[in-house]
Amino acid sequence: SEGIVLGNLGKLLGDLGRLEEAWATFADALRVDREIGERRVTGFLLLSMATLARRTGEDDRSSRLLDEGRDLLVDVGDDIGLAHAACEAGHQAIAGGRNPEPEIALARAMAGRAHAPEASSVRKAITSVEAAARAPGAALSRGEVASELPPALRTRGSARVG
């Protein structure tokens, strides 16, 4: 759908560091998705927006977007989506200096319940948050391993739970 394409474009623009364009494109995608009424797609879009907000230091915005996206994914019963939401919550926890383990455990459980294959995007997301949880603080950027981030979004010195 048009909303999915716009959401993917918003992620790409964010990865390139073109933040103003990314947020405008995300807003268009959100409008389209809400008009169509596809709550699952809207939930995933909100998770993508939460990730960009966290990566750019907008912690309150990131948390609100994650909560809204997770609520939609709970409503539609999407275990894969909920596993992705738990991964983002884990990254948020690391960025905020909190323990990510409860969120990592939830992500693993939801992915297992959905029988997600090892090569799936959700399993890769779980591996990413697990790596961030083990990484030394100097290797982190806003709750993620810095080397895994798009170059335009890398910063150093994120808080972490040791």
Coordinates of C-alpha atoms in Angstrom, one line a residue:
S1 CA 0.0 0.0 0.0
E2 CA 1.0 3.6 -0.3
G3 CA 1.4 3.8 3.5
I4 CA 3.9 1.0 3.6
V5 CA 5.9 2.6 0.8
L6 CA 5.9 5.9 2.5
G7 CA 6.9 4.3 5.8
N8 CA 9.8 2.6 4.1
L9 CA 10.9 5.8 2.5
G10 CA 10.7 7.5 5.9
K11 CA 13.0 4.9 7.4
L12 CA 15.4 5.4 4.5
L13 CA 15.4 9.2 4.9
G14 CA 16.0 8.8 8.6
D15 CA 18.9 6.4 8.0
L16 CA 20.4 9.0 5.7
G17 CA 20.1 11.7 8.4
R18 CA 17.5 13.6 6.5
L19 CA 15.4 14.0 9.6
E20 CA 13.0 16.7 8.6
E21 CA 12.1 14.8 5.4
A22 CA 11.8 11.6 7.3
W23 CA 9.4 12.9 9.8
A24 CA 7.2 14.6 7.1
T25 CA 7.2 11.3 5.2
F26 CA 6.3 9.3 8.3
A27 CA 3.4 11.7 8.9
D28 CA 2.1 11.1 5.4
A29 CA 2.4 7.3 5.9
L30 CA 0.6 7.5 9.2
R31 CA -2.2 9.5 7.7
V32 CA -2.6 7.0 4.9
D33 CA -2.5 4.0 7.2
R34 CA -5.1 5.5 9.5
E35 CA -7.4 6.3 6.6
I36 CA -7.2 2.7 5.4
G37 CA -7.6 1.5 9.0
E38 CA -4.9 -1.2 8.8
R39 CA -4.0 -1.2 12.5
R40 CA -1.2 -3.8 12.2
V41 CA 0.6 -1.8 9.5
T42 CA 0.1 1.4 11.6
G43 CA 1.6 -0.4 14.6
F44 CA 4.7 -1.3 12.7
L45 CA 5.0 2.2 11.3
L46 CA 4.8 3.6 14.9
L47 CA 7.6 1.3 15.9
S48 CA 9.8 2.6 13.1
M49 CA 9.0 6.1 14.1
A50 CA 9.9 5.2 17.8
T51 CA 13.2 3.8 16.6
L52 CA 14.1 7.0 14.7
A53 CA 13.1 9.2 17.7
R54 CA 15.3 7.1 20.0
R55 CA 18.2 7.2 17.6
T56 CA 18.0 11.0 17.5
G57 CA 17.7 11.5 21.2
E58 CA 14.0 12.2 21.4
D59 CA 13.4 9.9 24.3
D60 CA 9.9 11.1 25.3
R61 CA 8.6 11.0 21.7
S62 CA 10.2 7.6 21.2
S63 CA 8.4 6.2 24.3
R64 CA 5.1 7.6 23.3
L65 CA 5.3 6.2 19.8
L66 CA 6.4 2.8 21.1
D67 CA 3.4 2.7 23.5
E68 CA 1.0 3.6 20.8
G69 CA 2.4 1.1 18.3
R70 CA 2.5 -1.7 20.9
D71 CA -1.1 -1.0 21.9
L72 CA -2.2 -1.4 18.3
L73 CA -0.2 -4.6 18.0
V74 CA -1.7 -6.0 21.2
D75 CA -5.2 -5.2 19.8
V76 CA -4.6 -7.1 16.6
G77 CA -2.7 -9.9 18.4
D78 CA 0.5 -9.7 16.3
D79 CA 3.1 -11.7 18.2
I80 CA 5.9 -10.8 15.7
G81 CA 5.0 -7.1 16.0
L82 CA 5.0 -7.4 19.8
A83 CA 8.4 -9.1 19.7
H84 CA 9.7 -6.1 17.6
A85 CA 8.1 -3.7 20.1
A86 CA 9.9 -5.5 22.9
C87 CA 13.2 -5.2 21.1
E88 CA 12.7 -1.4 20.7
A89 CA 11.7 -1.2 24.4
G90 CA 15.0 -3.1 25.2
H91 CA 17.0 -0.5 23.2
Q92 CA 15.1 2.3 25.0
A93 CA 16.0 0.7 28.3
I94 CA 19.7 0.5 27.4
A95 CA 19.7 4.1 26.2
G96 CA 18.0 5.1 29.5
G97 CA 20.5 3.2 31.6
R98 CA 17.9 0.6 32.6
N99 CA 18.0 -3.2 32.5
P100 CA 16.8 -4.5 29.1
E101 CA 16.5 -8.2 30.1
P102 CA 12.7 -8.3 30.8
E103 CA 12.1 -6.8 27.3
I104 CA 14.6 -9.2 25.7
A105 CA 12.9 -12.2 27.4
L106 CA 9.5 -11.0 26.2
A107 CA 10.8 -10.6 22.6
R108 CA 12.2 -14.1 22.7
A109 CA 8.9 -15.5 24.1
M110 CA 6.8 -13.7 21.5
A111 CA 9.1 -14.8 18.6
G112 CA 9.0 -18.3 19.9
R113 CA 5.2 -18.3 20.2
A114 CA 5.0 -17.1 16.6
H115 CA 7.5 -19.8 15.4
A116 CA 9.7 -17.1 13.9
P117 CA 12.5 -18.6 11.8
E118 CA 16.1 -18.0 12.9
A119 CA 16.8 -15.9 9.7
S120 CA 13.7 -13.7 10.3
S121 CA 13.9 -9.9 10.9
V122 CA 12.5 -10.3 14.4
R123 CA 15.3 -12.8 15.3
K124 CA 17.8 -10.4 13.9
A125 CA 16.3 -7.6 16.0
I126 CA 16.5 -9.8 19.1
T127 CA 20.2 -10.6 18.4
S128 CA 20.8 -6.8 18.0
V129 CA 19.3 -5.9 21.4
E130 CA 21.1 -8.8 23.0
A131 CA 24.4 -7.5 21.6
A132 CA 23.7 -4.0 22.8
A133 CA 22.9 -5.4 26.3
R134 CA 26.4 -7.0 26.4
A135 CA 28.4 -4.2 24.7
P136 CA 30.6 -1.8 26.7
G137 CA 29.1 1.7 27.0
A138 CA 31.7 3.2 24.7
A139 CA 30.5 0.9 21.8
L140 CA 26.9 2.1 22.2
S141 CA 24.9 4.8 20.5
R142 CA 21.5 5.6 22.0
G143 CA 20.9 2.0 23.1
E144 CA 22.4 0.2 20.1
V145 CA 25.8 -1.1 19.0
A146 CA 27.1 2.0 17.2
S147 CA 28.6 -0.1 14.3
E148 CA 25.1 -1.5 13.5
L149 CA 23.6 2.0 13.0
P150 CA 23.5 4.0 9.8
P151 CA 26.6 6.3 9.8
A152 CA 24.4 9.4 9.7
L153 CA 22.8 8.4 13.1
R154 CA 25.9 7.3 15.1
T155 CA 26.7 9.1 18.4
R156 CA 28.8 7.8 21.3
G157 CA 28.4 7.5 25.0
S158 CA 24.9 6.2 25.5
A159 CA 24.0 5.3 29.1
R160 CA 23.9 1.6 29.9
V161 CA 23.2 -0.9 32.7
G162 CA 26.5 -2.6 33.5

